[in-house]
Coordinates of C-alpha atoms in Angstrom, one line a residue:
M292 CA 26.1 150.5 105.5
R293 CA 22.8 148.6 105.5
K294 CA 22.6 145.8 103.0
Q295 CA 19.3 145.9 100.9
F296 CA 17.3 142.9 99.6
R297 CA 16.4 144.2 96.2
D298 CA 16.3 141.3 93.9
L299 CA 15.1 138.3 95.6
A300 CA 15.8 135.0 94.1
A301 CA 12.9 132.8 93.2
P302 CA 12.8 129.5 95.2
E303 CA 13.7 127.4 92.1
E304 CA 16.7 129.7 91.5
A305 CA 17.8 129.1 95.1
R306 CA 17.5 125.4 94.7
E307 CA 19.5 125.4 91.5
T308 CA 22.1 127.6 93.2
I309 CA 22.6 125.2 96.1
A310 CA 22.5 122.2 93.8
S311 CA 25.5 123.8 91.9
L312 CA 27.7 123.7 95.1
E313 CA 30.1 120.8 95.6
L314 CA 29.3 119.1 98.7
T315 CA 30.3 115.5 98.0
P316 CA 33.0 114.1 100.2
D317 CA 35.5 111.6 99.4
A318 CA 34.7 107.8 99.8
E319 CA 35.8 105.9 102.7
T320 CA 36.0 102.4 103.9
V321 CA 34.2 101.2 106.9
P322 CA 33.9 97.7 108.7
L323 CA 31.0 95.8 107.8
A324 CA 29.6 96.0 111.4
E325 CA 29.3 99.7 111.0
A326 CA 27.9 99.8 107.3
R327 CA 24.2 99.8 108.1
G328 CA 22.5 102.8 106.6
R329 CA 25.7 103.9 104.6
V330 CA 25.8 104.1 100.8
L331 CA 28.0 102.0 98.6
A332 CA 30.5 104.1 96.8
E333 CA 31.4 101.5 94.0
R334 CA 30.3 98.2 92.5
I335 CA 30.8 95.1 94.4
D336 CA 31.4 91.8 92.4
A337 CA 31.1 88.4 94.0
G338 CA 34.7 86.9 94.5
M339 CA 33.3 83.5 95.2
D340 CA 30.2 81.3 94.6
V341 CA 27.6 81.5 97.3
P342 CA 27.2 78.8 98.4
G343 CA 30.5 77.5 97.4
F344 CA 29.5 73.9 97.2
D345 CA 26.3 71.8 96.2
R346 CA 24.4 71.5 99.4
A347 CA 21.3 69.9 100.8
S348 CA 18.2 72.1 101.1
M349 CA 16.2 69.7 103.1
D350 CA 16.9 67.0 105.8
G351 CA 16.8 63.6 104.2
Y352 CA 19.0 61.2 102.2
A353 CA 21.6 62.0 99.5
V354 CA 20.8 59.5 96.5
R355 CA 21.6 59.0 92.8
A356 CA 18.2 59.9 91.4
R357 CA 18.2 57.2 88.9
D358 CA 18.2 54.7 91.7
T359 CA 14.8 56.1 92.9
F360 CA 13.0 55.9 89.6
G361 CA 9.7 54.2 89.7
A362 CA 9.4 54.3 93.5
D363 CA 6.0 55.0 94.9
E364 CA 3.8 54.0 97.9
A365 CA 2.8 50.6 96.5
D366 CA 6.3 49.8 95.2
P367 CA 9.1 51.5 97.1
V368 CA 12.7 51.3 96.4
E369 CA 15.3 49.8 99.0
L370 CA 18.8 51.5 99.1
E371 CA 21.7 50.5 101.4
L372 CA 22.6 53.1 104.0
V373 CA 26.2 53.7 104.0
G374 CA 26.7 56.7 106.1
E375 CA 25.9 60.2 107.2
V376 CA 26.8 64.0 106.4
H377 CA 26.1 66.9 108.6
A378 CA 26.5 70.6 108.0
G379 CA 29.9 71.9 108.5
T380 CA 31.6 68.7 107.9
E381 CA 33.5 67.3 104.8
P382 CA 31.8 64.1 103.4
D383 CA 33.9 61.0 104.0
V384 CA 31.7 58.8 102.1
E385 CA 30.7 58.3 98.4
V386 CA 27.2 57.4 97.0
E387 CA 27.5 54.4 94.9
P388 CA 24.9 52.8 92.8
G389 CA 22.1 51.5 95.1
T390 CA 23.3 53.2 98.1
A391 CA 22.2 56.4 100.2
V392 CA 23.6 58.7 102.8
E393 CA 21.8 60.4 105.5
I394 CA 22.2 64.2 105.2
S395 CA 21.2 67.4 107.0
T396 CA 20.0 70.8 105.7
G397 CA 23.1 72.8 104.6
A398 CA 25.3 69.8 104.5
V399 CA 27.8 69.3 101.5
M400 CA 26.4 66.7 98.9
P401 CA 28.7 63.6 99.0
P402 CA 30.4 62.6 95.7
G403 CA 28.0 60.5 93.5
A404 CA 24.8 62.1 95.0
D405 CA 22.6 64.3 92.7
A406 CA 19.4 64.6 94.7
V407 CA 17.9 64.4 98.2
V408 CA 14.9 62.4 99.1
I409 CA 13.3 64.2 101.9
V410 CA 13.1 62.5 105.3
E411 CA 9.3 62.6 105.4
R412 CA 8.9 60.2 102.3
T413 CA 11.3 57.5 103.6
E414 CA 11.5 54.9 106.2
E415 CA 14.7 53.3 107.9
R416 CA 14.8 49.4 108.4
D417 CA 18.2 48.4 110.1
D418 CA 20.9 49.5 107.3
T419 CA 18.3 49.8 104.6
L420 CA 16.5 53.0 103.5
V421 CA 13.0 52.5 102.1
T422 CA 12.0 55.5 99.9
Y423 CA 8.3 55.8 98.8
T424 CA 9.0 58.6 96.1
A425 CA 11.1 59.1 93.1
V426 CA 13.3 62.2 92.7
A427 CA 14.8 63.9 89.8
P428 CA 18.4 65.2 89.6
G429 CA 18.7 68.4 91.6
D430 CA 15.6 67.9 93.8
S431 CA 16.2 69.4 97.3
V432 CA 19.8 70.5 96.2
M433 CA 21.1 74.0 96.1
P434 CA 24.0 73.9 93.6
A435 CA 27.1 76.1 94.2
G436 CA 26.6 79.7 93.1
T437 CA 22.9 79.5 93.4
D438 CA 22.8 82.6 95.7
I439 CA 25.5 84.4 93.6
A440 CA 28.1 83.2 91.2
A441 CA 31.7 84.1 91.3
G442 CA 32.3 87.3 89.1
A443 CA 28.6 88.3 89.2
R444 CA 27.6 91.8 90.0
A445 CA 26.6 91.6 93.8
L446 CA 25.6 95.2 94.5
G447 CA 26.0 98.5 92.6
P448 CA 27.2 102.0 93.6
G449 CA 24.5 104.0 95.4
T450 CA 23.0 101.0 97.1
R451 CA 22.0 101.9 100.6
I452 CA 23.1 99.2 103.1
T453 CA 20.3 97.6 105.1
P454 CA 20.4 94.3 107.0
R455 CA 19.5 92.6 103.7
E456 CA 22.7 93.8 102.0
I457 CA 24.8 93.1 105.1
G458 CA 23.7 89.5 104.7
L459 CA 25.0 89.3 101.2
L460 CA 28.2 91.1 102.0
S461 CA 28.7 88.7 104.9
A462 CA 28.2 85.8 102.5
L463 CA 30.8 87.0 100.4
G464 CA 33.2 87.2 103.3
L465 CA 33.7 91.0 103.2
D466 CA 34.7 92.4 106.5
E467 CA 34.9 96.1 105.2
I468 CA 33.3 98.0 102.3
P469 CA 33.7 101.2 100.3
V470 CA 31.0 103.7 101.0
R471 CA 30.1 107.3 100.2
G472 CA 31.5 109.7 102.7
K473 CA 29.1 111.7 104.9
P474 CA 29.4 115.3 104.3
V475 CA 30.9 117.2 107.2
V476 CA 28.7 120.3 108.1
G477 CA 30.1 123.1 110.0
I478 CA 27.5 124.8 112.2
I479 CA 28.1 128.5 113.4
S480 CA 25.4 130.4 115.2
T481 CA 26.0 134.2 115.3
G482 CA 24.5 137.1 117.4
D483 CA 25.8 138.6 120.6
E484 CA 22.5 137.8 122.3
L485 CA 22.9 133.9 122.1
V486 CA 24.0 131.6 124.9
R487 CA 24.7 128.0 124.6
P488 CA 22.4 125.6 126.6
G489 CA 23.9 124.7 129.9
D490 CA 25.6 128.2 130.3
E491 CA 24.2 130.8 132.6
L492 CA 21.5 132.9 130.9
H493 CA 21.1 136.8 131.8
S494 CA 17.7 137.6 130.4
E495 CA 17.9 141.1 131.6
R496 CA 20.6 141.7 128.9
G497 CA 18.2 140.2 126.2
E498 CA 20.1 137.0 126.1
I499 CA 18.5 133.8 124.7
Y500 CA 19.7 130.2 124.4
D501 CA 21.0 129.1 121.2
V502 CA 18.4 127.0 119.6
N503 CA 19.5 126.9 116.0
S504 CA 22.9 125.2 116.5
Y505 CA 21.3 122.0 118.0
T506 CA 18.1 121.8 115.8
I507 CA 20.1 122.4 112.5
A508 CA 22.7 119.7 113.8
A509 CA 19.8 117.3 114.2
G510 CA 18.6 118.0 110.8
V511 CA 22.0 117.5 109.3
E512 CA 22.4 114.0 110.9
E513 CA 18.8 113.2 109.8
A514 CA 19.8 114.2 106.1
G515 CA 22.9 111.9 106.2
G516 CA 25.5 114.5 107.2
V517 CA 28.0 114.9 110.1
P518 CA 27.5 118.1 112.2
K519 CA 30.5 119.8 113.5
F520 CA 30.0 122.6 116.0
Y521 CA 32.0 125.7 116.2
P522 CA 32.4 128.4 118.9
H523 CA 29.6 131.1 119.2
A524 CA 30.7 133.9 116.9
G525 CA 28.7 137.0 118.2
D526 CA 28.5 139.9 115.8
D527 CA 32.2 140.6 115.7
Y528 CA 33.6 140.8 112.0
E529 CA 37.1 139.4 112.7
E530 CA 35.9 136.6 115.0
M531 CA 33.3 135.7 112.4
E532 CA 35.7 135.8 109.6
R533 CA 38.2 133.4 111.5
L534 CA 35.6 131.0 112.2
L535 CA 34.2 130.9 108.8
R536 CA 37.7 130.3 107.3
Q537 CA 38.4 127.6 109.8
A538 CA 35.2 125.9 109.1
A539 CA 35.6 126.1 105.3
E540 CA 38.9 124.3 105.7
E541 CA 37.6 121.5 107.7
C542 CA 34.0 120.9 106.3
D543 CA 32.3 120.2 103.2
L544 CA 29.6 122.5 103.9
V545 CA 29.3 125.6 106.3
L546 CA 26.1 126.7 107.6
S547 CA 25.6 129.8 109.7
S548 CA 22.4 131.1 111.2
G549 CA 21.7 134.8 111.9
S550 CA 23.5 137.9 110.7
T551 CA 22.0 137.6 107.3
S552 CA 19.2 140.1 107.3
A553 CA 19.4 143.6 106.0
S554 CA 20.9 145.0 109.3
A555 CA 23.8 147.4 110.0
V556 CA 25.3 144.8 112.4
D557 CA 24.9 141.9 110.1
V558 CA 28.4 141.6 108.4
I559 CA 28.4 137.9 107.4
Y560 CA 27.5 138.8 103.8
R561 CA 30.7 141.0 103.9
V562 CA 32.9 138.1 104.9
V563 CA 31.5 135.9 102.2
E564 CA 31.9 138.7 99.5
E565 CA 35.5 139.4 100.6
R566 CA 36.7 135.9 101.2
G567 CA 34.5 134.0 98.8
D568 CA 31.8 134.3 96.3
L569 CA 28.5 135.5 97.2
L570 CA 26.1 133.7 94.8
L571 CA 22.6 134.5 96.1
H572 CA 21.4 137.0 98.9
G573 CA 17.6 136.7 99.6
V574 CA 15.0 134.4 98.5
A575 CA 11.3 135.2 97.7
V576 CA 9.8 132.9 100.3
K577 CA 8.3 133.4 103.7
P578 CA 9.6 132.5 106.3
G579 CA 13.2 132.8 105.3
K580 CA 13.8 135.6 103.0
P581 CA 17.3 136.5 104.4
M582 CA 19.3 133.4 103.0
L583 CA 22.8 133.5 101.7
V584 CA 24.5 131.0 99.3
G585 CA 28.1 131.2 98.2
T586 CA 31.5 129.7 98.5
L587 CA 34.3 130.3 101.0
G588 CA 38.1 129.8 100.7
E589 CA 39.1 127.4 98.1
G590 CA 35.5 126.7 97.1
S591 CA 33.9 125.3 100.3
A592 CA 30.2 125.4 100.0
Y593 CA 28.5 128.1 102.4
I594 CA 24.8 128.7 103.1
G595 CA 23.6 131.4 105.6
L596 CA 20.2 130.6 107.3
P597 CA 17.9 133.2 108.9
G598 CA 18.5 133.6 112.7
Y599 CA 14.8 133.0 113.8
P600 CA 14.4 129.3 114.4
V601 CA 11.2 128.7 112.5
S602 CA 12.8 130.5 109.5
A603 CA 16.2 128.6 109.9
L604 CA 14.4 125.3 110.2
T605 CA 12.0 125.8 107.4
I606 CA 14.7 126.9 104.9
F607 CA 17.0 124.0 105.9
R608 CA 14.3 121.6 105.5
T609 CA 13.2 123.0 102.1
F610 CA 16.5 123.9 100.5
V611 CA 19.5 122.5 102.4
A612 CA 18.4 119.1 103.6
P613 CA 18.0 117.8 100.0
A614 CA 21.6 118.9 99.0
I615 CA 23.1 117.1 102.0
R616 CA 21.1 114.1 101.2
D617 CA 22.3 114.2 97.6
A618 CA 25.9 114.6 98.7
A619 CA 25.6 111.5 101.1
G620 CA 24.2 109.5 98.3
L621 CA 20.8 109.2 100.1
P622 CA 17.3 109.1 98.3
E623 CA 14.7 111.5 99.0
P624 CA 12.7 110.4 101.9
R625 CA 9.5 108.6 101.1
T626 CA 6.5 110.9 100.4
A627 CA 5.0 112.4 103.4
T628 CA 1.9 114.3 102.3
I629 CA -1.6 114.2 103.5
E630 CA -4.7 115.9 102.1
G631 CA -6.9 118.0 104.4
S632 CA -9.5 120.8 104.3
M633 CA -8.6 124.2 105.6
A634 CA -10.5 124.7 109.2
V635 CA -10.5 128.5 108.6
R636 CA -10.0 131.1 106.1
E637 CA -6.3 132.4 106.0
R638 CA -5.3 135.5 104.0
Y639 CA -1.9 136.2 102.5
A640 CA -1.0 138.7 99.9
E641 CA 2.8 139.3 100.2
G642 CA 3.7 138.2 96.7
R643 CA 6.3 135.6 97.7
M644 CA 5.9 131.8 98.2
R645 CA 4.9 131.1 101.8
L646 CA 5.8 127.8 103.6
M647 CA 3.1 128.1 106.2
P648 CA 3.4 125.8 109.2
V649 CA 0.1 124.0 109.9
G650 CA -1.5 121.6 112.5
L651 CA -3.8 118.7 111.8
V652 CA -6.9 117.6 113.6
T653 CA -9.8 115.3 112.9
D654 CA -13.5 116.4 113.0
G655 CA -16.2 114.2 114.4
D656 CA -16.4 112.3 111.1
G657 CA -12.8 111.4 111.1
E658 CA -11.8 113.8 108.3
T659 CA -8.7 115.8 108.4
L660 CA -8.8 119.5 109.1
V661 CA -5.7 121.8 108.6
Y662 CA -5.2 125.1 110.6
P663 CA -2.2 127.7 110.7
V664 CA 0.2 127.4 113.3
D665 CA 2.2 130.5 113.2
K666 CA 3.5 132.7 116.2
G667 CA 6.0 134.3 114.1
S668 CA 9.4 133.1 113.0
G669 CA 10.9 134.0 116.5
A670 CA 8.7 131.4 118.2
T671 CA 10.4 128.0 118.4
T672 CA 7.2 126.3 119.5
S673 CA 5.6 127.0 116.0
L674 CA 7.2 123.9 114.5
V675 CA 6.7 121.8 117.6
E676 CA 3.0 122.5 117.6
A677 CA 2.7 122.1 113.7
D678 CA 2.7 118.8 111.8
G679 CA 3.9 120.0 108.5
V680 CA 3.8 122.8 105.9
V681 CA 1.4 124.0 103.1
E682 CA 3.3 125.5 100.2
V683 CA 1.4 128.7 99.2
P684 CA 2.3 129.9 95.8
P685 CA 3.0 133.7 95.7
D686 CA 0.0 134.6 93.6
V687 CA -2.5 133.0 96.1
E688 CA -4.1 135.8 98.3
Y689 CA -6.0 133.5 100.5
L690 CA -7.0 130.0 101.3
A691 CA -10.8 129.6 101.8
E692 CA -12.4 127.6 104.8
G693 CA -13.0 124.1 103.5
E694 CA -10.5 124.4 100.6
S695 CA -8.4 121.3 100.0
V696 CA -4.7 121.7 100.6
D697 CA -1.7 119.2 100.6
V698 CA 0.3 119.2 103.7
Q699 CA 4.0 118.1 103.5
L700 CA 4.4 116.3 106.8
F701 CA 7.7 116.8 108.9
S702 CA 7.9 113.0 108.9
P703 CA 6.0 110.1 107.3
D704 CA 5.1 109.0 110.9
V705 CA 3.3 112.1 111.8
R706 CA -0.4 111.7 112.8
P707 CA -3.0 114.0 113.9
P708 CA -3.3 114.5 117.8
E709 CA -6.2 112.4 119.2
L710 CA -7.2 115.6 121.1
L711 CA -6.7 119.2 120.2
G712 CA -7.4 121.7 122.9
V713 CA -7.2 125.5 123.1
G714 CA -7.8 128.2 125.7
E715 CA -6.8 129.2 129.3
D716 CA -3.4 128.0 130.6
D717 CA -3.9 126.2 133.9
P718 CA -1.7 124.0 136.2
A719 CA -4.5 121.5 136.9
L720 CA -5.4 121.3 133.1
S721 CA -1.7 120.5 132.3
R722 CA -1.9 117.5 134.8
L723 CA -5.2 116.2 133.5
L724 CA -4.1 116.3 129.9
D725 CA -1.1 114.0 130.8
R726 CA -3.9 111.4 131.2
V727 CA -5.2 111.9 127.6
P728 CA -2.9 110.0 125.1
S729 CA -1.8 112.0 122.1
S730 CA -3.2 115.3 123.3
R731 CA -2.1 118.8 122.0
Y732 CA -2.9 122.0 123.8
L733 CA -2.4 125.4 122.6
A734 CA -2.5 128.0 125.5
V735 CA -4.0 130.9 123.6
G736 CA -6.2 132.3 126.5
S737 CA -10.0 132.0 127.3
R738 CA -11.1 134.8 124.7
E739 CA -9.1 133.3 122.0
G740 CA -10.0 129.8 122.9
L741 CA -13.7 130.6 122.5
R742 CA -13.2 132.2 119.1
R743 CA -11.1 129.2 117.8
L744 CA -14.0 126.9 119.2
R745 CA -16.7 128.9 117.4
D746 CA -14.6 128.7 114.2
G747 CA -14.5 124.8 114.5
V748 CA -10.9 124.3 114.9
P749 CA -10.3 122.5 118.1
D750 CA -12.0 119.6 119.8
V751 CA -12.2 121.5 123.2
A752 CA -11.8 125.0 124.7
V753 CA -10.9 125.6 128.2
V754 CA -12.4 128.9 129.5
A755 CA -11.7 130.6 132.8
G756 CA -14.3 133.0 134.4
D757 CA -16.8 135.2 132.7
T758 CA -16.6 135.9 129.0
D759 CA -18.1 138.4 126.7
R760 CA -19.0 135.8 124.1
E761 CA -20.7 132.5 124.1
V762 CA -20.6 129.7 121.6
D763 CA -22.4 126.5 121.0
A764 CA -20.7 124.0 123.2
V765 CA -21.0 120.8 125.3
E766 CA -19.6 121.2 128.8
L767 CA -17.5 118.3 129.9
G768 CA -16.8 119.4 133.5
S769 CA -15.5 122.3 135.4
W770 CA -13.4 123.3 138.5
T771 CA -12.7 126.3 140.5
R772 CA -9.4 128.1 141.3
E773 CA -8.5 130.8 143.8
W774 CA -7.0 133.9 142.1
G775 CA -5.4 137.1 143.4
L776 CA -2.1 138.8 144.1
V777 CA 1.1 137.0 144.3
V778 CA 3.8 138.7 146.5
P779 CA 7.3 137.9 147.8
G780 CA 7.6 135.7 150.7
G781 CA 6.8 137.6 154.0
N782 CA 4.7 140.1 152.0
P783 CA 7.3 143.1 152.6
E784 CA 5.1 145.6 151.1
G785 CA 2.2 144.6 153.3
V786 CA -0.3 144.2 150.4
S787 CA -3.7 143.4 151.7
D788 CA -6.2 144.0 148.9
L789 CA -6.5 145.4 145.4
G790 CA -6.8 148.8 146.8
D791 CA -3.1 148.7 147.6
L792 CA -2.1 148.6 144.0
V793 CA -4.1 151.8 143.3
D794 CA -2.9 153.6 146.4
S795 CA 0.6 152.4 146.8
D796 CA 3.7 153.0 144.3
L797 CA 3.9 149.2 143.7
R798 CA 5.3 147.6 140.4
F799 CA 2.7 145.4 139.0
V800 CA 2.7 142.6 136.3
N801 CA -0.6 141.7 134.7
R802 CA -1.7 138.9 132.3
D803 CA -2.5 139.5 128.6
T804 CA -6.0 140.4 127.5
N805 CA -7.0 136.9 126.3
S806 CA -6.5 135.5 129.9
G807 CA -9.3 134.8 132.1
L808 CA -7.3 136.1 135.0
R809 CA -6.9 139.4 133.3
T810 CA -10.7 139.5 132.9
A811 CA -11.2 138.8 136.5
L812 CA -8.8 141.5 137.5
G813 CA -10.7 143.9 135.2
N814 CA -14.0 143.1 136.8
A815 CA -12.6 143.4 140.3
V816 CA -11.2 147.0 139.3
A817 CA -14.6 147.9 138.1
D818 CA -16.2 146.9 141.3
L819 CA -13.6 149.0 143.3
A820 CA -14.3 152.0 141.1
D821 CA -18.0 151.8 141.9
E822 CA -17.2 151.6 145.5
R823 CA -15.0 154.7 145.4
G824 CA -17.2 156.7 143.1
T825 CA -14.7 156.9 140.3
T826 CA -14.0 155.3 137.0
R827 CA -12.5 152.0 136.1
H828 CA -10.1 154.0 133.8
A829 CA -8.9 156.3 136.6
L830 CA -8.0 153.3 138.8
V831 CA -6.2 151.4 136.0
E832 CA -4.2 154.7 135.2
A833 CA -3.2 154.5 138.9
I834 CA -1.9 151.1 138.8
A835 CA 1.9 151.0 137.8
G836 CA 2.1 148.2 135.2
F837 CA -1.5 147.4 134.6
D838 CA -0.7 147.1 130.9
R839 CA 2.5 145.2 131.5
A840 CA 1.0 141.9 130.0
T841 CA 2.6 138.3 130.3
K842 CA 1.5 135.1 128.5
A843 CA 1.7 132.4 131.0
F844 CA 0.1 131.8 134.6
E845 CA 3.5 131.8 136.3
S846 CA 5.0 134.6 134.4
P847 CA 3.9 137.6 136.8
A848 CA 4.9 135.5 139.9
R849 CA 8.4 134.8 138.4
A850 CA 8.7 138.6 137.7
V851 CA 8.1 139.1 141.3
Q852 CA 10.4 136.5 142.4
S853 CA 13.2 137.8 140.4
G854 CA 12.7 141.3 141.9
R855 CA 11.5 142.9 138.6
A856 CA 8.1 143.6 140.2
D857 CA 6.5 144.0 143.5
V858 CA 3.1 142.3 142.9
G859 CA 1.9 139.9 140.2
L860 CA -1.6 138.6 139.1
G861 CA -1.6 134.9 139.7
L862 CA -3.1 131.8 141.3
A863 CA -2.9 130.5 145.1
A864 CA -1.4 127.2 143.5
T865 CA 1.5 129.2 141.8
A866 CA 2.3 131.2 144.9
D867 CA 2.3 127.8 147.0
S868 CA 4.5 126.1 144.4
L869 CA 7.1 129.0 144.3
G870 CA 7.2 129.6 148.0
M871 CA 5.7 133.1 147.8
D872 CA 2.8 134.9 149.6
F873 CA -0.7 135.3 148.3
V874 CA -3.5 137.8 148.6
S875 CA -6.8 136.2 147.7
L876 CA -9.1 138.2 145.5
G877 CA -11.6 135.5 144.7
V878 CA -12.6 132.2 143.2
Q879 CA -12.9 131.7 139.5
P880 CA -14.6 128.7 137.6
V881 CA -12.7 127.0 134.8
R882 CA -15.0 125.1 132.3
V883 CA -14.0 122.5 129.6
L884 CA -16.1 123.0 126.6
A885 CA -16.5 120.7 123.7
D886 CA -17.4 121.4 120.0
P887 CA -20.9 119.6 119.8
S888 CA -20.0 117.9 116.6
R889 CA -17.0 116.1 118.2
A890 CA -18.5 115.4 121.7
K891 CA -18.6 111.7 120.7
K892 CA -15.0 111.5 119.6
L893 CA -13.3 108.9 121.8
S894 CA -10.5 111.3 122.9
V895 CA -13.1 113.8 124.0
Q896 CA -15.0 111.3 125.9
R897 CA -11.9 110.3 127.7
L898 CA -11.0 113.9 128.7
K899 CA -14.5 114.1 130.0
R900 CA -13.8 110.9 132.2
V901 CA -10.4 112.3 133.3
V902 CA -12.0 115.6 134.4
K903 CA -14.8 113.9 136.4
G904 CA -12.2 111.7 138.1
G905 CA -9.6 114.5 138.7
N906 CA -10.1 115.0 142.4
D907 CA -6.6 113.7 143.1
V908 CA -5.2 116.2 140.8
L909 CA -7.1 119.0 142.1
D910 CA -6.5 118.2 145.8
S911 CA -2.8 118.4 145.1
L912 CA -3.1 122.2 144.2
D913 CA -3.7 124.9 146.5
G914 CA -7.0 126.7 146.0
Y915 CA -8.6 124.2 143.6
E916 CA -11.9 122.2 143.8
L917 CA -13.7 120.0 141.3
S918 CA -17.1 121.5 140.3
G919 CA -18.4 118.5 138.3
I920 CA -20.9 118.9 135.5

């Protein structure tokens, strides 16, 4: 039976439901050396005076203040020196009328003394102290209990322990303290397709590495909890039930990811309904609609996150992390919000709140621009390439270009990259960008890169080959790369030119339509069609796999290397690096183009210098040559 999302809860209802769950662990006692970052569970009163004695706060001489009255530079007072007291020793001398005792900072004031004359205002002559200043009782003396008096409230419950508090607790002689427990959070990933990192992956079975367990665990630690991993559950009902029950017994909160959407194989909501209490199923928010909230067993809290990494992490950050922080007694993190202007118009009309991942970039005037970063919930790189989230209310249908928005940064330390580039993916470019600090590059292809440059989003676009559109841009530099067909080592099929793809029954892997390599191949097919007196369409239809598109420059070669194809579109440099054979079809220019309004940005100028001086990079790659400007 397929579970339906009929009545999606409002985001505020989801927050209230999660807040109603009992996550708070019992208090515990920890050694002072391990207390930094923890939160006090109860009030701590001082059991002693700090300091526990009257002590000198300056180097000088302990005296009876009345013996110095009237002393000045013209008429100093002479006192008999009768001894000395140093820090950490018990005084063995008493200050009688007309006498003084040499004293060090921090030393116990000797009996009879009520003030210290600082050494700079005195002079010693044999056994006589000459003081050129008068002092009042208490001068340069720290009385017992000045820091904190016995019985006083030292720290209250809820205080987060920093080095400052550790200093006070040390002064009170405490070697262990009571702290709030850290909520233990059980983490279970579901889905038959998941494999733990480090285990063998079989992509041909549709397997993918388990992303959520590790990213969510890191989020739990950041929020003040203790993650506890459980074995991979798969989509088996009995195994899922067993793991959830075990986790409920051992943890304050159980988090699962996957198996929460309205699918026939998603059974986790049945486990919660049968073994606990399902409080909420589905939230009116994008990404992350399929969220579960409930209890398991004897009331252990349970939250089911969506399976797609972007959805899971966004929902965790928005709804779950605040609950963990509250249970751990930690405050909300300091505000991490930045205001910027939308670089492009963004349409949205789905009737539910959208948590839109966005990236940041500065324009030529240093103003912050905001652009959407959304490859879909299944793409883990969306959050890596994004700097924060813009919360779009359900009644907003679009954000206009130039509209001011508030970006909730993923961290208060987030800063826009110094350089934002988009366009063709290229091995030489990857190496050159390593020399530009704080750069971000989105490999969206040449055609899409030009479109984004025209729209004013990136600083630069990298374009390979001929394009069907031109934009106003400043060329920073260029190079050429040899392109063609990548085949297995030894070229077992004897591929010699493009015609072999048309005339032979070879399995081919192409690049996507935004790629400059795809454009070059399409032009070469058109030229071959002219030679043969036929149409481009006819030749394309004859190539088995022409429409089999891949996103990255190595992907076709990898498909050939694994035996999933006979021939792939690629670069001479790729074939060389993978130990494969190569059939050259031509040389293609690659240009680095800058937005004219940002050509003077320091990072853009640095990229220009890097490209001009990049001979060593290009010489290390087969088929590459610097063109210059």
